[in-house]
Short mmCIF file of N, CA and C in Angstrom, two decimals:
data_model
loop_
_atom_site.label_atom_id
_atom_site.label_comp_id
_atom_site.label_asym_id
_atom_site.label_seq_id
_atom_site.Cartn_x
_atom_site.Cartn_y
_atom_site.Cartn_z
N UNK X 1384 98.08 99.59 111.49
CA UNK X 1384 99.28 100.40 111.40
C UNK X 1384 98.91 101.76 110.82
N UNK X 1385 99.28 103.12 111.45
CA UNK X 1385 98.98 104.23 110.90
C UNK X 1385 100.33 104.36 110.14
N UNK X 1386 99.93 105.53 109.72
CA UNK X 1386 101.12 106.16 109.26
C UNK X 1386 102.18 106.81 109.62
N UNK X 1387 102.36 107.16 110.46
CA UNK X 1387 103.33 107.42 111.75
C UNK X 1387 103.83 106.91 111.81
N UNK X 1388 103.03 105.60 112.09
CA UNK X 1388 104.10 104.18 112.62
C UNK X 1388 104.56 103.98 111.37
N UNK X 1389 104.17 103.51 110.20
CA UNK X 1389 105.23 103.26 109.06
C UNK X 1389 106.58 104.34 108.98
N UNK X 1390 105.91 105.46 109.11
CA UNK X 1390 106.88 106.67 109.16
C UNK X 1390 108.18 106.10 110.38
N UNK X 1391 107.97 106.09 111.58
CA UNK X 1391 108.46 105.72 112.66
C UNK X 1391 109.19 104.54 112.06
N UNK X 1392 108.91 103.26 111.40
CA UNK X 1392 109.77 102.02 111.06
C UNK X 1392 111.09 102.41 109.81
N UNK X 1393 110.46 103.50 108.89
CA UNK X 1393 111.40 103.97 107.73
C UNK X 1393 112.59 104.73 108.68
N UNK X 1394 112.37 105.72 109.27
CA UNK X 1394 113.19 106.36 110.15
C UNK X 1394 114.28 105.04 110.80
N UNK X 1395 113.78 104.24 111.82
CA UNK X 1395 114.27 103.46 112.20
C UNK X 1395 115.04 102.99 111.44
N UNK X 1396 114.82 102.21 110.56
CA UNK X 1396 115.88 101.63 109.72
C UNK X 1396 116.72 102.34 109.01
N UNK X 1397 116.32 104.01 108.26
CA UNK X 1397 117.48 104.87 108.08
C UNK X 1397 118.55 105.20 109.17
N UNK X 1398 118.15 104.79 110.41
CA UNK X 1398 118.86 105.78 111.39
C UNK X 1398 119.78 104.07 111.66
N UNK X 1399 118.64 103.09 112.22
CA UNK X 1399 119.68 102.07 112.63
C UNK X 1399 120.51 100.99 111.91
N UNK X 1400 119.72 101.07 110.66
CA UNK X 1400 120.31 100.22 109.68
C UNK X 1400 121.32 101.00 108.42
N UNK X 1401 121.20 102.28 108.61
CA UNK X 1401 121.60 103.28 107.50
C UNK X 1401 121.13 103.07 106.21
N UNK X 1402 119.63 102.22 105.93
CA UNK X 1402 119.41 101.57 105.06
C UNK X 1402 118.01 102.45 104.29
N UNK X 1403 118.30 102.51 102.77
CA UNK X 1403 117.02 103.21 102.28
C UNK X 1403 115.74 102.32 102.53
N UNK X 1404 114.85 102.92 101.97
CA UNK X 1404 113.01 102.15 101.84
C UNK X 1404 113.40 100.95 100.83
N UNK X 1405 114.02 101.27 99.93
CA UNK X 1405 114.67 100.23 98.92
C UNK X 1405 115.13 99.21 99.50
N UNK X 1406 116.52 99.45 100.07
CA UNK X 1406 117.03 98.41 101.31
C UNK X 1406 116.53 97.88 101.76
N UNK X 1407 115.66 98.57 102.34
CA UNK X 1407 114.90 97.49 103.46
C UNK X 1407 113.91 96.42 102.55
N UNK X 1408 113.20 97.41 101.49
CA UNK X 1408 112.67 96.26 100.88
C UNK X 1408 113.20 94.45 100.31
N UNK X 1409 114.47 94.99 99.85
CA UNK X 1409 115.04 94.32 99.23
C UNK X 1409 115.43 93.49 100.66
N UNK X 1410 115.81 93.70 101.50
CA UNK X 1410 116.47 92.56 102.47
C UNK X 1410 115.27 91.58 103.02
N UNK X 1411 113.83 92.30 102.95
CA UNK X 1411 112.62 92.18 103.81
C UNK X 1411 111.99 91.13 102.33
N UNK X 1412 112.39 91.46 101.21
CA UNK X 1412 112.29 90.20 100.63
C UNK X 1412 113.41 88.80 100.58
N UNK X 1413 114.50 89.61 100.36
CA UNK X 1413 115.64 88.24 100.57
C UNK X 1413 115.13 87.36 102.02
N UNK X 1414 114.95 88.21 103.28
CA UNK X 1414 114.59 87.16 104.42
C UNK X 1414 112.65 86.66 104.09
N UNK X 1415 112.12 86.68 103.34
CA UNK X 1415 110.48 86.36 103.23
C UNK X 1415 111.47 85.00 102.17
N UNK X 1416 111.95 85.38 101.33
CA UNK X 1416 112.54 84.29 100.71
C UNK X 1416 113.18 83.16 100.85
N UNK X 1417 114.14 83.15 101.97
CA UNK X 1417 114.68 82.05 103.05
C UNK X 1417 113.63 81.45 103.75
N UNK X 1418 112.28 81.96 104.13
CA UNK X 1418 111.86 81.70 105.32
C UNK X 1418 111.23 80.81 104.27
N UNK X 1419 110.24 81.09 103.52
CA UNK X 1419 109.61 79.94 102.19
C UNK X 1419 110.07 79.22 101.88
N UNK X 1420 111.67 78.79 101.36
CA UNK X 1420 112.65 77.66 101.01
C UNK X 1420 112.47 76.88 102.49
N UNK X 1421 112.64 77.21 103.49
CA UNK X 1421 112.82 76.38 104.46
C UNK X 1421 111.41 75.94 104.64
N UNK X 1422 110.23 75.95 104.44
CA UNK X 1422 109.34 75.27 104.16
C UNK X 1422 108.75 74.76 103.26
N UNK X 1423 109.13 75.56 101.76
CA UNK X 1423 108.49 74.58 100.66
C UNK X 1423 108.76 73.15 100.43
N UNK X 1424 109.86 72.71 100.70
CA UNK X 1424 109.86 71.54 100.26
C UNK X 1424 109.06 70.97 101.56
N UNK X 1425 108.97 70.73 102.62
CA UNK X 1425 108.37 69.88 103.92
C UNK X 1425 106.81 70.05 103.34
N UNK X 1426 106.10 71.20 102.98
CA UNK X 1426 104.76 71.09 102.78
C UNK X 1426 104.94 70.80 101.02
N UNK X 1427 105.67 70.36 100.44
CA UNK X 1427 105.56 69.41 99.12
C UNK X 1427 105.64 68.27 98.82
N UNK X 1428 106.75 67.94 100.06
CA UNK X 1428 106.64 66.64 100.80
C UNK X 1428 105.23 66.26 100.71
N UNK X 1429 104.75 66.60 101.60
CA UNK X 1429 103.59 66.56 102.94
C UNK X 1429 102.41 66.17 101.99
N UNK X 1430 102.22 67.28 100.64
CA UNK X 1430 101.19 67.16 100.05
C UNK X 1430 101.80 66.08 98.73
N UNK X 1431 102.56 65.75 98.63
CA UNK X 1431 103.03 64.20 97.69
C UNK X 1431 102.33 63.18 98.59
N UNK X 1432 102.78 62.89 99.94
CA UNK X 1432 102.08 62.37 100.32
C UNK X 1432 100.77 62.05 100.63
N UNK X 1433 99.86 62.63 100.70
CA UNK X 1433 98.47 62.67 100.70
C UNK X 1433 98.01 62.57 99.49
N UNK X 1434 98.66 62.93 98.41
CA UNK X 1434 98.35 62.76 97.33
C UNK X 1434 98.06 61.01 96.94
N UNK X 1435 99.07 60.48 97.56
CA UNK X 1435 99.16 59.14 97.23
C UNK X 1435 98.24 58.43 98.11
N UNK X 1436 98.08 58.83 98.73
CA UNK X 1436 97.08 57.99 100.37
C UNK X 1436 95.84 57.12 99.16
N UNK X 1437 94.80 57.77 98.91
CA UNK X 1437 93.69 57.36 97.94
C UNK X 1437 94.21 55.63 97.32
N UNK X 1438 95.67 55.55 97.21
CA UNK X 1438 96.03 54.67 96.03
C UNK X 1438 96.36 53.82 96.91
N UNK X 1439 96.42 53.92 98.23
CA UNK X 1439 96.70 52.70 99.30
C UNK X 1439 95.80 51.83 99.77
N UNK X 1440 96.02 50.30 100.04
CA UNK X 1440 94.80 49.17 100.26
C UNK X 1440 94.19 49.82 101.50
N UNK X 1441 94.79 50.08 102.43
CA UNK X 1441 94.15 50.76 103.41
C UNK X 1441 92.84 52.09 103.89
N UNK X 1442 93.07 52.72 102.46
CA UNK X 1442 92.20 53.73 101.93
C UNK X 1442 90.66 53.65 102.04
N UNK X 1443 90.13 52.39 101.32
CA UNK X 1443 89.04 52.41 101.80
C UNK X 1443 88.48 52.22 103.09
N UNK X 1444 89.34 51.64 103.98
CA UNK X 1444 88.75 51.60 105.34
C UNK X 1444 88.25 52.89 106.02
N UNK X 1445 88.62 54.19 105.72
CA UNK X 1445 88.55 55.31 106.07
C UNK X 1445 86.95 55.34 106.40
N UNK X 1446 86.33 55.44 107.78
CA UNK X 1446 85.23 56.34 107.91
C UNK X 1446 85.14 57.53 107.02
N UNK X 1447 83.46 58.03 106.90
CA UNK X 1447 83.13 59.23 106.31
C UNK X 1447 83.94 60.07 106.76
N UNK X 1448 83.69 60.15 108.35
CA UNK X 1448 84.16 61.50 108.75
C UNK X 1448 86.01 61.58 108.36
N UNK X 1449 86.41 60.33 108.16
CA UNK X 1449 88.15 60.72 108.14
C UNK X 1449 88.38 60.85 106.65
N UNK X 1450 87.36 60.52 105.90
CA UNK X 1450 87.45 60.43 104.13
C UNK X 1450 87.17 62.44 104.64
N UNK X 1451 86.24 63.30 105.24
CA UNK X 1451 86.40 64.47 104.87
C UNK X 1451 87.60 65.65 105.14
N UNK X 1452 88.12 64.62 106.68
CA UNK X 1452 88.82 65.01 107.13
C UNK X 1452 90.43 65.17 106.38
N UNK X 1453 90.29 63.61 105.69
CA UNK X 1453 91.42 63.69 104.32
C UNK X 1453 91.57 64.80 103.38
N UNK X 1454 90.13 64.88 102.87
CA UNK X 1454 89.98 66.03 101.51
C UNK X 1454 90.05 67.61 102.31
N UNK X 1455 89.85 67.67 103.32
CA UNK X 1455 90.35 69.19 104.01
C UNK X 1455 91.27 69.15 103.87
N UNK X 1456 92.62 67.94 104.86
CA UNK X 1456 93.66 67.96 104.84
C UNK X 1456 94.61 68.34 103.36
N UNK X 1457 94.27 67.59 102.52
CA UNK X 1457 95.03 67.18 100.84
C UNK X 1457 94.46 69.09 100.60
N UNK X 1458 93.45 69.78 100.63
CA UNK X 1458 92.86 71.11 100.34
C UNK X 1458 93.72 71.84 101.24
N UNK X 1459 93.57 72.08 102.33
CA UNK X 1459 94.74 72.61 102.98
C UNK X 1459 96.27 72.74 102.46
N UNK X 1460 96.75 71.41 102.83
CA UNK X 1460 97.82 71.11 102.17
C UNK X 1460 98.46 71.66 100.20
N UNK X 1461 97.42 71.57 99.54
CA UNK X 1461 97.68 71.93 98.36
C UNK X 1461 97.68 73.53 98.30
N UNK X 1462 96.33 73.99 98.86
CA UNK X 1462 96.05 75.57 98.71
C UNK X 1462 97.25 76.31 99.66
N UNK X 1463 98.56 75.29 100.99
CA UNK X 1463 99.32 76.03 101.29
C UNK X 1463 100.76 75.90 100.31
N UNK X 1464 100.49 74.70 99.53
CA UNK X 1464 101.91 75.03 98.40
C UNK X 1464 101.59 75.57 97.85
N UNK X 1465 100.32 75.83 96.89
CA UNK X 1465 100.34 77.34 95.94
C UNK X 1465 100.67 78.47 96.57
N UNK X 1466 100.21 78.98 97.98
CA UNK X 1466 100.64 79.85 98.14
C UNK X 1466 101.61 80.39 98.87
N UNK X 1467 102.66 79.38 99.18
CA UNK X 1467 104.26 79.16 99.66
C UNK X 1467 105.43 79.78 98.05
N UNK X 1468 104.30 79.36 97.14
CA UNK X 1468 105.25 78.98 96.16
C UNK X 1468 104.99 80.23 95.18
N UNK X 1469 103.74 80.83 95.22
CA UNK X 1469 103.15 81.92 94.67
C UNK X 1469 104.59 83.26 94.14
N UNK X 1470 105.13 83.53 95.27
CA UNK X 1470 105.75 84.34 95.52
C UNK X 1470 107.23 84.38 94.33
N UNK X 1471 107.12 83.26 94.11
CA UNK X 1471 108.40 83.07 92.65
C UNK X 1471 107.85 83.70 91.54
N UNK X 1472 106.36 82.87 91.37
CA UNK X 1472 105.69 83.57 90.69
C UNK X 1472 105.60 85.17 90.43
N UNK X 1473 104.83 85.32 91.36
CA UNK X 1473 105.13 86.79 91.55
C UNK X 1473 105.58 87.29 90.78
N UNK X 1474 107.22 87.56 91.10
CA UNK X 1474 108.17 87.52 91.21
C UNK X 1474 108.92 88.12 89.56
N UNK X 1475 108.31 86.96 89.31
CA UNK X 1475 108.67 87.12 87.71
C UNK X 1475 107.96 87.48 86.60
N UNK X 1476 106.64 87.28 87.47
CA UNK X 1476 105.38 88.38 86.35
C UNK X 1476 106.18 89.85 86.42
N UNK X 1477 106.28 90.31 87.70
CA UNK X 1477 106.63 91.62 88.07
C UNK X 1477 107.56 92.48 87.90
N UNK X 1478 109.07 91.30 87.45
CA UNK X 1478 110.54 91.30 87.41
C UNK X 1478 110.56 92.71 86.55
N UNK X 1479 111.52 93.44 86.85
CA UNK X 1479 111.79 94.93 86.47
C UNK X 1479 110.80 95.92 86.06
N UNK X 1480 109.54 96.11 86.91
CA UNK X 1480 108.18 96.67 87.19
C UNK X 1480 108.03 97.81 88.11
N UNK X 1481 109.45 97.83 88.61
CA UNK X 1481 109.55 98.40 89.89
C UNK X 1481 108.17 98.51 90.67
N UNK X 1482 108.07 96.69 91.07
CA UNK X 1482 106.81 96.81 92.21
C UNK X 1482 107.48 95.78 93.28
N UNK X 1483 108.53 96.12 93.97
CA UNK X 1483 109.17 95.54 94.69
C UNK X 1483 107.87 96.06 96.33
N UNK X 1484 107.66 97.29 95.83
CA UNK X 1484 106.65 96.96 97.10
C UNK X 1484 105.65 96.00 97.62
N UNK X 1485 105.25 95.86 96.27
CA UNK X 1485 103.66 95.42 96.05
C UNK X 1485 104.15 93.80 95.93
N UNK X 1486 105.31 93.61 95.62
CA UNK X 1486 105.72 92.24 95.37
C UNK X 1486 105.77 91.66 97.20
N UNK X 1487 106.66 92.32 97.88
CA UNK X 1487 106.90 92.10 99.05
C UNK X 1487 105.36 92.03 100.33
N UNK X 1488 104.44 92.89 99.55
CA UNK X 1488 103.15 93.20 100.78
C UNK X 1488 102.67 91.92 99.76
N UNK X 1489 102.73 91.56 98.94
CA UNK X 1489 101.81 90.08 98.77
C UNK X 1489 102.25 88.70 99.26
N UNK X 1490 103.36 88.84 98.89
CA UNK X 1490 104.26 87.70 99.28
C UNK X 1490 104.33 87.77 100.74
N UNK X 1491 103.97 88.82 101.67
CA UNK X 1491 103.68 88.34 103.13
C UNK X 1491 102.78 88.06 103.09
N UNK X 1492 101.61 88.17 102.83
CA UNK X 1492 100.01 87.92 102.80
C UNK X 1492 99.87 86.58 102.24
N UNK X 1493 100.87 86.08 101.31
CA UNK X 1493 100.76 84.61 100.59
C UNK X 1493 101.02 83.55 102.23
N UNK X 1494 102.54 84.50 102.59
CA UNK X 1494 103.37 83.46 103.42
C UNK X 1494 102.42 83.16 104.87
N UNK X 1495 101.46 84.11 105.16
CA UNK X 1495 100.61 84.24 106.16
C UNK X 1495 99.74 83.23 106.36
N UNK X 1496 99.23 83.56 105.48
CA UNK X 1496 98.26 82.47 104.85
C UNK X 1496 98.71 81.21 104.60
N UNK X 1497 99.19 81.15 104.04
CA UNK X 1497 100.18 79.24 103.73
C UNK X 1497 100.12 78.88 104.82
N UNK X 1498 100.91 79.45 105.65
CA UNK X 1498 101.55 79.11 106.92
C UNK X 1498 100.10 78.76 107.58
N UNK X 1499 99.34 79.20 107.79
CA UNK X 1499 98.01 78.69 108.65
C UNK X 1499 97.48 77.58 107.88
N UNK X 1500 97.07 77.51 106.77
CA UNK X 1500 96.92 76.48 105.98
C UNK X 1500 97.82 75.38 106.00
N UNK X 1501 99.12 75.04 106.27
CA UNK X 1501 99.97 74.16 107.02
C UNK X 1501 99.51 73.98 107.67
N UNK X 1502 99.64 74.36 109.43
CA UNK X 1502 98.94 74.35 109.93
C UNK X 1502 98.25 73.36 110.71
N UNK X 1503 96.96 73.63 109.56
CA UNK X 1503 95.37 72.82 109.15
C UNK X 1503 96.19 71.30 108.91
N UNK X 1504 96.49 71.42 107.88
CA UNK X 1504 97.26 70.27 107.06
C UNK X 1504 98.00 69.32 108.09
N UNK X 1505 98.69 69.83 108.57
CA UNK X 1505 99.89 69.47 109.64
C UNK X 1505 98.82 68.81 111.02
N UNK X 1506 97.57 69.34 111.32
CA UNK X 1506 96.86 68.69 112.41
C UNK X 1506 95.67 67.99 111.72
N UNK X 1507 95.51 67.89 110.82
CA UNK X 1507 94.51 66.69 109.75
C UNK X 1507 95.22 65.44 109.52
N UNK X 1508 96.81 65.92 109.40
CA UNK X 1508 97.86 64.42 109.01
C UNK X 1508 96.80 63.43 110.37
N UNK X 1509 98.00 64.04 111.37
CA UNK X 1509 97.52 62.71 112.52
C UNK X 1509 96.43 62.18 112.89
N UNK X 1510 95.19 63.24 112.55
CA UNK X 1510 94.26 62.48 112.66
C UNK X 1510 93.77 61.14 112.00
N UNK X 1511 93.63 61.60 110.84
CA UNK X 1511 94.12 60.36 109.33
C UNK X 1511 95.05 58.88 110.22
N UNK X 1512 96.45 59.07 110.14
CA UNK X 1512 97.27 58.59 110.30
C UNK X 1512 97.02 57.26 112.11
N UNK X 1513 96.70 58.34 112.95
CA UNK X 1513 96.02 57.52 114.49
C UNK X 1513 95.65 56.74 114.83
N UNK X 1514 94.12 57.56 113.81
CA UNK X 1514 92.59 57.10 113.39
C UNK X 1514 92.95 55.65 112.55
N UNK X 1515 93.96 55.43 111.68
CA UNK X 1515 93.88 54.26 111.30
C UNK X 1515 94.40 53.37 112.22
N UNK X 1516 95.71 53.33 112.72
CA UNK X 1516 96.85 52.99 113.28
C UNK X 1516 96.15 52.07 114.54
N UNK X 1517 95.70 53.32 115.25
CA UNK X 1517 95.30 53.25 117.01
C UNK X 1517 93.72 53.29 116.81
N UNK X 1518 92.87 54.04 116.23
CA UNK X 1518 91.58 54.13 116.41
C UNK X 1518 90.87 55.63 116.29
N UNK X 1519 89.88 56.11 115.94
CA UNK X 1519 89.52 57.42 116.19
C UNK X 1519 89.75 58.24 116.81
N UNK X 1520 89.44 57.78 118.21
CA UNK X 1520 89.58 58.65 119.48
C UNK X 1520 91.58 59.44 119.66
N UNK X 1521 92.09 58.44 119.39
CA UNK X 1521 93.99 58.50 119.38
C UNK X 1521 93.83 59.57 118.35
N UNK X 1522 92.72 59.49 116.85
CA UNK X 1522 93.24 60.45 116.24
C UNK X 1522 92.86 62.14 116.54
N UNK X 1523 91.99 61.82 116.82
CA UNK X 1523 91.12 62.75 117.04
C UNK X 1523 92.24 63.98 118.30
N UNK X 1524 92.85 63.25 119.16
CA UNK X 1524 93.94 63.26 120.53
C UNK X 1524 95.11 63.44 119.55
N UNK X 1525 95.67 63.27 118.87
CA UNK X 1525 96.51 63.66 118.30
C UNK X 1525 96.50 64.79 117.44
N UNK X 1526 95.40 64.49 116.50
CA UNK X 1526 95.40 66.22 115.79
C UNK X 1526 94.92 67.46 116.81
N UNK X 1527 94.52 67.09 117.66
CA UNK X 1527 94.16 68.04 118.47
C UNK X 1527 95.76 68.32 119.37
N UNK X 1528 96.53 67.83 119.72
CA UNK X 1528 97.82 67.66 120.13
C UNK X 1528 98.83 68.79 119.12
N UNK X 1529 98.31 68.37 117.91
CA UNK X 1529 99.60 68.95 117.08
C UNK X 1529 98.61 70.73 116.23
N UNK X 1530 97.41 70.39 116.59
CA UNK X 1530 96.86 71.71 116.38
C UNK X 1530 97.01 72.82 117.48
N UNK X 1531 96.89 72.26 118.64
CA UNK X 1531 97.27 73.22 119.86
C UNK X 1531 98.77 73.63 119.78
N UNK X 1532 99.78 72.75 119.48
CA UNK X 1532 101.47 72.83 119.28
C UNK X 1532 101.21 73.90 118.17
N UNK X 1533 101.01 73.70 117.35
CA UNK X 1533 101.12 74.57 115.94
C UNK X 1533 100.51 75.73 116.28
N UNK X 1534 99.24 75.79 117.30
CA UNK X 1534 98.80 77.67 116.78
C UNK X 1534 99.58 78.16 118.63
N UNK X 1535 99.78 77.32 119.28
CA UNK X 1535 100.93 78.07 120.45
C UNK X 1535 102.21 78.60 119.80
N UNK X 1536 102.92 77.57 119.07
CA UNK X 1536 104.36 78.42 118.98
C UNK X 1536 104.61 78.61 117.63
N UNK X 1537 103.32 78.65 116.56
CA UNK X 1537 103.79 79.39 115.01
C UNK X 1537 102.17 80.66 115.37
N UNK X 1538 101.74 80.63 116.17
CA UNK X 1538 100.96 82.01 116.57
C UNK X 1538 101.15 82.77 117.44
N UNK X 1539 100.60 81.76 118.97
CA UNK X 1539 99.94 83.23 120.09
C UNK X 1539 101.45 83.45 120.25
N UNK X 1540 102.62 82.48 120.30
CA UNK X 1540 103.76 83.08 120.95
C UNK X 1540 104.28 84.05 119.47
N UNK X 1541 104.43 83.91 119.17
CA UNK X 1541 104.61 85.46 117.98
C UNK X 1541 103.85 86.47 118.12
N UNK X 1542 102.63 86.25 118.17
CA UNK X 1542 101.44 87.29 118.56
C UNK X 1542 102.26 87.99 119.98
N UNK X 1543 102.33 86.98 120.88
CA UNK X 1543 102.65 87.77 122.29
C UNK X 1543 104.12 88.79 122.18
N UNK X 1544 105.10 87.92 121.31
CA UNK X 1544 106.37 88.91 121.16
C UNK X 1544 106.04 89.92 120.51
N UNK X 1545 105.17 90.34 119.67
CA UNK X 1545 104.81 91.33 118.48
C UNK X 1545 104.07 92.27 119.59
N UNK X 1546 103.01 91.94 120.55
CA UNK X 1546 102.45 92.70 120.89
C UNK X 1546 103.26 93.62 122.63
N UNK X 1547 104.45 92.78 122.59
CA UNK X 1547 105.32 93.55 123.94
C UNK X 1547 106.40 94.51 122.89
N UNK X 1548 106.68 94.08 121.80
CA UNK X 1548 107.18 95.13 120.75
C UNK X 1548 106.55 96.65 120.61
N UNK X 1549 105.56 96.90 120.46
CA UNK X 1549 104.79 98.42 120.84
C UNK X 1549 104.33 98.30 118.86
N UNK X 1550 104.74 99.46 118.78
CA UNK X 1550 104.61 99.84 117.43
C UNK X 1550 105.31 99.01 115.99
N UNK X 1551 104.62 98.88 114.99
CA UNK X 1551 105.43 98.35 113.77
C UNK X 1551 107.00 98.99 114.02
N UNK X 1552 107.87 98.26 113.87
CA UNK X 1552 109.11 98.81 113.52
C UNK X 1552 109.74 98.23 112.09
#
């Protein structure tokens, strides 16, 4: 993004939103804020669960490769609630700092990140889960199932709308 184009997105929103740099900040965090609630709890869920897996009779049956495939998953999974959740944090280190900018450009960079780290998490479950159930191969066919689902329509199809968009707006 040059500067133009930021220039070009402030304009925009003065002209179409009648809204200051402030404004926009402030709304561009209220919606980063909705979008995190609607996933923190599913990936706190997610990682309660894995948490507990270890403590199940079934546990030791795990092949090597699905015992590593676990500890990615539970790593994934954990390193995307810290940084789903980061942003409260933030938040309140920062509270009347006037760094509503700096609050908002991290807290996308947190939510970016999480979100791929889900993800990970989200296509490690089934493998785990298959792999016991049905057998390796099922798992192996399944996380690969829900890893292709996950980076088609929480990536390239965002990628593709972003990139028929032209410039940052």
């Amino acid at each position: 993004m040059t500067a133009d184009d930021s220039l070009r997105g402030s304009e925009w929103n003065a002209r179409e939103r009648n809204e200051t740099d402030t404004q926009r900040l402030d709304r561009n965090w209220s919606n980063l804020l909705q979008e995190l609630r609607v996933v923190q709890t599913g990936i706190q869920l997610l990682t309660g669960f894995l948490l507990t897996l270890p403590f199940q009779a079934r546990f030791p049956e795990l092949r090597t490769y699905e015992q590593v495939i676990y500890l990615v998953t539970l790593g994934a999974s954990v390193t995307s609630t810290i940084l789903l959740v980061a942003p409260v944090a933030l938040h309140r280190i920062l509270f009347r700092r006037r760094a509503l900018r700096q609050l908002v450009d991290y807290a996308n960079r947190f939510a970016i990140i999480g979100f791929v780290l889900l993800g990970i998490a989200m296509s490690g479950v089934p493998i785990i889960i298959f792999g016991l159930v049905v057998g390796p191969v099922a798992g192996v066919v399944a996380g690969a199932v829900s890893a292709c689902l996950f980076a088609t329509v929480c990536v390239a199809l965002p990628l593709r709308v972003r990139r028929t968009l032209g410039p940052q707006q």
